[in-house]
Amino acid sequence: MSEEVIVVEGNNTLAGEVRVSGAKNSALKLIAASLLGRGKTILHNVPLISDIDVMIEVLRRLGATVTRDGHSLVVDTASVDKWETPYELVSKMRASISVLGPLVGRFGHARVAMPGGCQIGARKIDMHMVGLEALGVEFDIDHGFLEARTPNGLHGAHVVLDFPSVGATENLLMASVVAEGTTIIENAAREPEIVDLANMLNEMGANIVGAGESLIEVVGVPSESLHPCEHTTVGDRIEAGTFLAGAALTGGPLRVVGVDPSYLRMAIMKLEAMVCEIESGPDSVTISRTLPLRSTEIQTLPHPGFPTDLQAQFMLLAALADGVSVITENVFENRFMFAAELIRMGADITIEDHHALVRGVQTLQGADVSSTDLRAGAALVLAGIVAEGQTRVHNIAHIDRGYEDYVGKLSSLGVNVSRVVLDESAL
Ligand code: UD1
């Protein structure tokens, strides 16, 4: 048996310029939204990552034709004639459930395998269901599948979400654009990826006002009037934040290109609080640091709060900062598994419920560590860059889900990092 790992040599730096790819969390939903266009949608700036491969497979199983040319995709949904997404795909990637909204919108019928729990918490879908029910969707659970039907069509409704769930807001948007009448989504998620999705739906002929704010109004249009469009995916703010964290660790200077700095406002504020120097351009952020990292307090919250998807990367910064930092995770209940791996590298972290008390240490030691999810995996590679000696990061499929050519991009910034296939004797 063999295993591919990422090997990082420590005591290294990370500097130069890097371009981020299109946002994973946006592109996945844009592909799902193309189902509503009944024809050839062209998407640009689609990242080359394995989660996108899964979403392409979801669309192919529904009957779509998908062709790829580098970072562009042509998704032809004219021939879609099925509405089932099997467990095999949903269990690989929970975001597969974002076809639920567009399928009920277009066909009045969807059959999507129920997602199980996952490593970063229970991740329920009750808010998706309650919201869609208000629009006229009826659900049944059948042999592990969620069966959705709209016996009386979709109609507008006033939906108040318990929590600004990203996925629920997106599913509601993709169904309500073709509902009869007006839908109000209150306490909607405000992430930049929601705005990107709403922009694309509007380019297709939908009528959405207020995306990016807590209250979104959707005036439904007839399903047949939505048409395919050509759209460019917004830059990945989480990939950008990951590289910025890497440069904050080593001092930089690093210029991250291809992202709107306003999407990273809270992360930039925290980097500044940790004494990094930041300069923002129209689509770039430059970071450098000369003084020792200073401890801070971080609470993850829905956008525009601090993103949970950058929590691990900033816990790493806290682990090497002067003083004691407190990190509070409010979005996902089990997202501190990364701490255990970092402790194995010499970090001093105590977890109590959803708070982490991080006492800064002078150095970390290279070790064999394991990615527990994709953000944790990316952060472990960064930890290896500043640790003493060599670090081998295992379970790197997690990293490949969400980071395009992570090793190649880090190498271009001067990091001594490579992918290595270990045979059994070396494991
Ligand atoms: C998306 C992102 C993920 C990010 C997260 C929060 C994608 C593919 N993934 O995930 O990277 O970390 O937003 O920014 O876009 N919840 C319920 N019931 C529901 C829906 C959600 O209880 O019906 C809970 C979840 O368990 C979680 C919290 O709400 O604790 C936030 O979930 P949500 O915002 O929906 O995240 P995702 O869309 O799954």
PDB file of N, CA, C and O in Angstrom, residues 207-247:
ATOM      1  N   ASN A 207     -34.763  37.993 -10.772  1.00  0.00           N
ATOM      2  CA  ASN A 207     -34.973  39.334 -10.214  1.00  0.00           C
ATOM      3  C   ASN A 207     -34.733  39.271  -8.701  1.00  0.00           C
ATOM      4  O   ASN A 207     -35.657  39.041  -7.926  1.00  0.00           O
ATOM      5  N   ILE A 208     -33.459  39.437  -8.321  1.00  0.00           N
ATOM      6  CA  ILE A 208     -33.062  39.344  -6.902  1.00  0.00           C
ATOM      7  C   ILE A 208     -32.500  40.697  -6.482  1.00  0.00           C
ATOM      8  O   ILE A 208     -31.624  41.236  -7.154  1.00  0.00           O
ATOM      9  N   VAL A 209     -32.983  41.213  -5.365  1.00  0.00           N
ATOM     10  CA  VAL A 209     -32.473  42.481  -4.841  1.00  0.00           C
ATOM     11  C   VAL A 209     -32.049  42.255  -3.391  1.00  0.00           C
ATOM     12  O   VAL A 209     -32.771  41.616  -2.620  1.00  0.00           O
ATOM     13  N   GLY A 210     -30.872  42.772  -3.030  1.00  0.00           N
ATOM     14  CA  GLY A 210     -30.465  42.744  -1.612  1.00  0.00           C
ATOM     15  C   GLY A 210     -29.459  41.668  -1.264  1.00  0.00           C
ATOM     16  O   GLY A 210     -29.114  41.514  -0.091  1.00  0.00           O
ATOM     17  N   ALA A 211     -28.965  40.895  -2.251  1.00  0.00           N
ATOM     18  CA  ALA A 211     -27.967  39.863  -1.923  1.00  0.00           C
ATOM     19  C   ALA A 211     -26.743  40.545  -1.319  1.00  0.00           C
ATOM     20  O   ALA A 211     -26.301  41.579  -1.801  1.00  0.00           O
ATOM     21  N   GLY A 212     -26.227  39.953  -0.240  1.00  0.00           N
ATOM     22  CA  GLY A 212     -25.110  40.580   0.479  1.00  0.00           C
ATOM     23  C   GLY A 212     -25.627  41.313   1.706  1.00  0.00           C
ATOM     24  O   GLY A 212     -24.850  41.772   2.539  1.00  0.00           O
ATOM     25  N   GLU A 213     -26.958  41.420   1.805  1.00  0.00           N
ATOM     26  CA  GLU A 213     -27.564  42.015   2.998  1.00  0.00           C
ATOM     27  C   GLU A 213     -28.421  40.944   3.685  1.00  0.00           C
ATOM     28  O   GLU A 213     -28.660  39.876   3.130  1.00  0.00           O
ATOM     29  N   SER A 214     -28.913  41.282   4.869  1.00  0.00           N
ATOM     30  CA  SER A 214     -29.671  40.272   5.637  1.00  0.00           C
ATOM     31  C   SER A 214     -31.058  40.019   5.066  1.00  0.00           C
ATOM     32  O   SER A 214     -31.670  38.996   5.345  1.00  0.00           O
ATOM     33  N   LEU A 215     -31.571  40.995   4.304  1.00  0.00           N
ATOM     34  CA  LEU A 215     -32.912  40.832   3.752  1.00  0.00           C
ATOM     35  C   LEU A 215     -32.829  40.799   2.231  1.00  0.00           C
ATOM     36  O   LEU A 215     -32.385  41.768   1.616  1.00  0.00           O
ATOM     37  N   ILE A 216     -33.209  39.676   1.663  1.00  0.00           N
ATOM     38  CA  ILE A 216     -33.154  39.531   0.202  1.00  0.00           C
ATOM     39  C   ILE A 216     -34.589  39.426  -0.319  1.00  0.00           C
ATOM     40  O   ILE A 216     -35.415  38.696   0.246  1.00  0.00           O
ATOM     41  N   GLU A 217     -34.852  40.152  -1.401  1.00  0.00           N
ATOM     42  CA  GLU A 217     -36.188  40.072  -2.014  1.00  0.00           C
ATOM     43  C   GLU A 217     -36.037  39.452  -3.397  1.00  0.00           C
ATOM     44  O   GLU A 217     -35.192  39.869  -4.187  1.00  0.00           O
ATOM     45  N   VAL A 218     -36.852  38.461  -3.659  1.00  0.00           N
ATOM     46  CA  VAL A 218     -36.805  37.780  -4.958  1.00  0.00           C
ATOM     47  C   VAL A 218     -38.184  37.859  -5.595  1.00  0.00           C
ATOM     48  O   VAL A 218     -39.159  37.372  -5.018  1.00  0.00           O
ATOM     49  N   VAL A 219     -38.263  38.470  -6.765  1.00  0.00           N
ATOM     50  CA  VAL A 219     -39.539  38.465  -7.486  1.00  0.00           C
ATOM     51  C   VAL A 219     -39.444  37.346  -8.516  1.00  0.00           C
ATOM     52  O   VAL A 219     -38.585  37.371  -9.408  1.00  0.00           O
ATOM     53  N   GLY A 220     -40.301  36.340  -8.351  1.00  0.00           N
ATOM     54  CA  GLY A 220     -40.216  35.155  -9.207  1.00  0.00           C
ATOM     55  C   GLY A 220     -40.512  35.462 -10.672  1.00  0.00           C
ATOM     56  O   GLY A 220     -41.282  36.374 -10.980  1.00  0.00           O
ATOM     57  N   VAL A 221     -39.848  34.717 -11.568  1.00  0.00           N
ATOM     58  CA  VAL A 221     -40.119  34.831 -13.013  1.00  0.00           C
ATOM     59  C   VAL A 221     -40.476  33.419 -13.508  1.00  0.00           C
ATOM     60  O   VAL A 221     -40.136  32.432 -12.848  1.00  0.00           O
ATOM     61  N   PRO A 222     -41.148  33.299 -14.659  1.00  0.00           N
ATOM     62  CA  PRO A 222     -41.462  31.942 -15.147  1.00  0.00           C
ATOM     63  C   PRO A 222     -40.165  31.159 -15.397  1.00  0.00           C
ATOM     64  O   PRO A 222     -39.185  31.727 -15.904  1.00  0.00           O
ATOM     65  N   SER A 223     -40.170  29.893 -15.017  1.00  0.00           N
ATOM     66  CA  SER A 223     -38.974  29.049 -15.125  1.00  0.00           C
ATOM     67  C   SER A 223     -38.396  29.072 -16.554  1.00  0.00           C
ATOM     68  O   SER A 223     -37.185  29.130 -16.749  1.00  0.00           O
ATOM     69  N   GLU A 224     -39.296  29.064 -17.568  1.00  0.00           N
ATOM     70  CA  GLU A 224     -38.823  29.010 -18.974  1.00  0.00           C
ATOM     71  C   GLU A 224     -38.120  30.304 -19.379  1.00  0.00           C
ATOM     72  O   GLU A 224     -37.404  30.320 -20.393  1.00  0.00           O
ATOM     73  N   SER A 225     -38.325  31.368 -18.611  1.00  0.00           N
ATOM     74  CA  SER A 225     -37.707  32.630 -19.045  1.00  0.00           C
ATOM     75  C   SER A 225     -36.258  32.762 -18.587  1.00  0.00           C
ATOM     76  O   SER A 225     -35.557  33.680 -19.010  1.00  0.00           O
ATOM     77  N   LEU A 226     -35.786  31.864 -17.730  1.00  0.00           N
ATOM     78  CA  LEU A 226     -34.367  31.917 -17.352  1.00  0.00           C
ATOM     79  C   LEU A 226     -33.538  31.338 -18.500  1.00  0.00           C
ATOM     80  O   LEU A 226     -33.910  30.337 -19.109  1.00  0.00           O
ATOM     81  N   HIS A 227     -32.424  31.982 -18.792  1.00  0.00           N
ATOM     82  CA  HIS A 227     -31.602  31.549 -19.925  1.00  0.00           C
ATOM     83  C   HIS A 227     -30.160  31.371 -19.466  1.00  0.00           C
ATOM     84  O   HIS A 227     -29.761  31.931 -18.440  1.00  0.00           O
ATOM     85  N   PRO A 228     -29.359  30.637 -20.226  1.00  0.00           N
ATOM     86  CA  PRO A 228     -27.952  30.452 -19.834  1.00  0.00           C
ATOM     87  C   PRO A 228     -27.201  31.780 -19.898  1.00  0.00           C
ATOM     88  O   PRO A 228     -27.660  32.724 -20.553  1.00  0.00           O
ATOM     89  N   CYS A 229     -26.038  31.851 -19.249  1.00  0.00           N
ATOM     90  CA  CYS A 229     -25.255  33.087 -19.278  1.00  0.00           C
ATOM     91  C   CYS A 229     -23.762  32.739 -19.243  1.00  0.00           C
ATOM     92  O   CYS A 229     -23.393  31.565 -19.154  1.00  0.00           O
ATOM     93  N   GLU A 230     -22.933  33.762 -19.307  1.00  0.00           N
ATOM     94  CA  GLU A 230     -21.484  33.587 -19.192  1.00  0.00           C
ATOM     95  C   GLU A 230     -21.072  34.366 -17.955  1.00  0.00           C
ATOM     96  O   GLU A 230     -21.409  35.552 -17.835  1.00  0.00           O
ATOM     97  N   HIS A 231     -20.376  33.718 -17.033  1.00  0.00           N
ATOM     98  CA  HIS A 231     -20.125  34.351 -15.733  1.00  0.00           C
ATOM     99  C   HIS A 231     -18.730  33.982 -15.225  1.00  0.00           C
ATOM    100  O   HIS A 231     -18.266  32.861 -15.409  1.00  0.00           O
ATOM    101  N   THR A 232     -18.092  34.939 -14.559  1.00  0.00           N
ATOM    102  CA  THR A 232     -16.753  34.690 -13.989  1.00  0.00           C
ATOM    103  C   THR A 232     -16.847  34.577 -12.473  1.00  0.00           C
ATOM    104  O   THR A 232     -17.379  35.471 -11.811  1.00  0.00           O
ATOM    105  N   THR A 233     -16.335  33.485 -11.941  1.00  0.00           N
ATOM    106  CA  THR A 233     -16.389  33.220 -10.494  1.00  0.00           C
ATOM    107  C   THR A 233     -15.529  34.222  -9.731  1.00  0.00           C
ATOM    108  O   THR A 233     -14.413  34.549 -10.146  1.00  0.00           O
ATOM    109  N   VAL A 234     -16.042  34.676  -8.623  1.00  0.00           N
ATOM    110  CA  VAL A 234     -15.319  35.607  -7.758  1.00  0.00           C
ATOM    111  C   VAL A 234     -14.054  34.915  -7.185  1.00  0.00           C
ATOM    112  O   VAL A 234     -14.010  33.690  -7.078  1.00  0.00           O
ATOM    113  N   GLY A 235     -13.024  35.705  -6.840  1.00  0.00           N
ATOM    114  CA  GLY A 235     -11.785  35.125  -6.291  1.00  0.00           C
ATOM    115  C   GLY A 235     -11.996  34.495  -4.914  1.00  0.00           C
ATOM    116  O   GLY A 235     -12.906  34.882  -4.180  1.00  0.00           O
ATOM    117  N   ASP A 236     -11.162  33.543  -4.570  1.00  0.00           N
ATOM    118  CA  ASP A 236     -11.350  32.779  -3.331  1.00  0.00           C
ATOM    119  C   ASP A 236     -10.748  33.503  -2.130  1.00  0.00           C
ATOM    120  O   ASP A 236      -9.537  33.521  -1.928  1.00  0.00           O
ATOM    121  N   ARG A 237     -11.620  34.080  -1.296  1.00  0.00           N
ATOM    122  CA  ARG A 237     -11.136  34.866  -0.136  1.00  0.00           C
ATOM    123  C   ARG A 237     -10.496  33.949   0.899  1.00  0.00           C
ATOM    124  O   ARG A 237      -9.627  34.373   1.656  1.00  0.00           O
ATOM    125  N   ILE A 238     -10.917  32.695   0.949  1.00  0.00           N
ATOM    126  CA  ILE A 238     -10.343  31.798   1.964  1.00  0.00           C
ATOM    127  C   ILE A 238      -8.941  31.346   1.529  1.00  0.00           C
ATOM    128  O   ILE A 238      -8.016  31.278   2.335  1.00  0.00           O
ATOM    129  N   GLU A 239      -8.782  31.078   0.242  1.00  0.00           N
ATOM    130  CA  GLU A 239      -7.434  30.751  -0.244  1.00  0.00           C
ATOM    131  C   GLU A 239      -6.523  31.957  -0.003  1.00  0.00           C
ATOM    132  O   GLU A 239      -5.391  31.818   0.468  1.00  0.00           O
ATOM    133  N   ALA A 240      -7.042  33.159  -0.296  1.00  0.00           N
ATOM    134  CA  ALA A 240      -6.244  34.377  -0.079  1.00  0.00           C
ATOM    135  C   ALA A 240      -5.857  34.497   1.393  1.00  0.00           C
ATOM    136  O   ALA A 240      -4.692  34.734   1.732  1.00  0.00           O
ATOM    137  N   GLY A 241      -6.820  34.288   2.274  1.00  0.00           N
ATOM    138  CA  GLY A 241      -6.563  34.391   3.718  1.00  0.00           C
ATOM    139  C   GLY A 241      -5.554  33.352   4.180  1.00  0.00           C
ATOM    140  O   GLY A 241      -4.764  33.597   5.096  1.00  0.00           O
ATOM    141  N   THR A 242      -5.553  32.198   3.538  1.00  0.00           N
ATOM    142  CA  THR A 242      -4.600  31.147   3.905  1.00  0.00           C
ATOM    143  C   THR A 242      -3.174  31.583   3.560  1.00  0.00           C
ATOM    144  O   THR A 242      -2.251  31.444   4.377  1.00  0.00           O
ATOM    145  N   PHE A 243      -2.990  32.138   2.360  1.00  0.00           N
ATOM    146  CA  PHE A 243      -1.642  32.610   1.994  1.00  0.00           C
ATOM    147  C   PHE A 243      -1.224  33.792   2.871  1.00  0.00           C
ATOM    148  O   PHE A 243      -0.056  33.901   3.262  1.00  0.00           O
ATOM    149  N   LEU A 244      -2.174  34.668   3.187  1.00  0.00           N
ATOM    150  CA  LEU A 244      -1.835  35.812   4.056  1.00  0.00           C
ATOM    151  C   LEU A 244      -1.385  35.306   5.422  1.00  0.00           C
ATOM    152  O   LEU A 244      -0.422  35.827   6.005  1.00  0.00           O
ATOM    153  N   ALA A 245      -2.037  34.275   5.926  1.00  0.00           N
ATOM    154  CA  ALA A 245      -1.635  33.715   7.220  1.00  0.00           C
ATOM    155  C   ALA A 245      -0.218  33.136   7.114  1.00  0.00           C
ATOM    156  O   ALA A 245       0.605  33.307   8.023  1.00  0.00           O
ATOM    157  N   GLY A 246       0.068  32.489   5.987  1.00  0.00           N
ATOM    158  CA  GLY A 246       1.416  31.928   5.792  1.00  0.00           C
ATOM    159  C   GLY A 246       2.474  33.018   5.828  1.00  0.00           C
ATOM    160  O   GLY A 246       3.524  32.879   6.464  1.00  0.00           O
ATOM    161  N   ALA A 247       2.180  34.139   5.168  1.00  0.00           N
ATOM    162  CA  ALA A 247       3.153  35.236   5.143  1.00  0.00           C
ATOM    163  C   ALA A 247       3.234  35.919   6.503  1.00  0.00           C
ATOM    164  O   ALA A 247       4.303  36.385   6.909  1.00  0.00           O
TER     165      ALA A 247
END
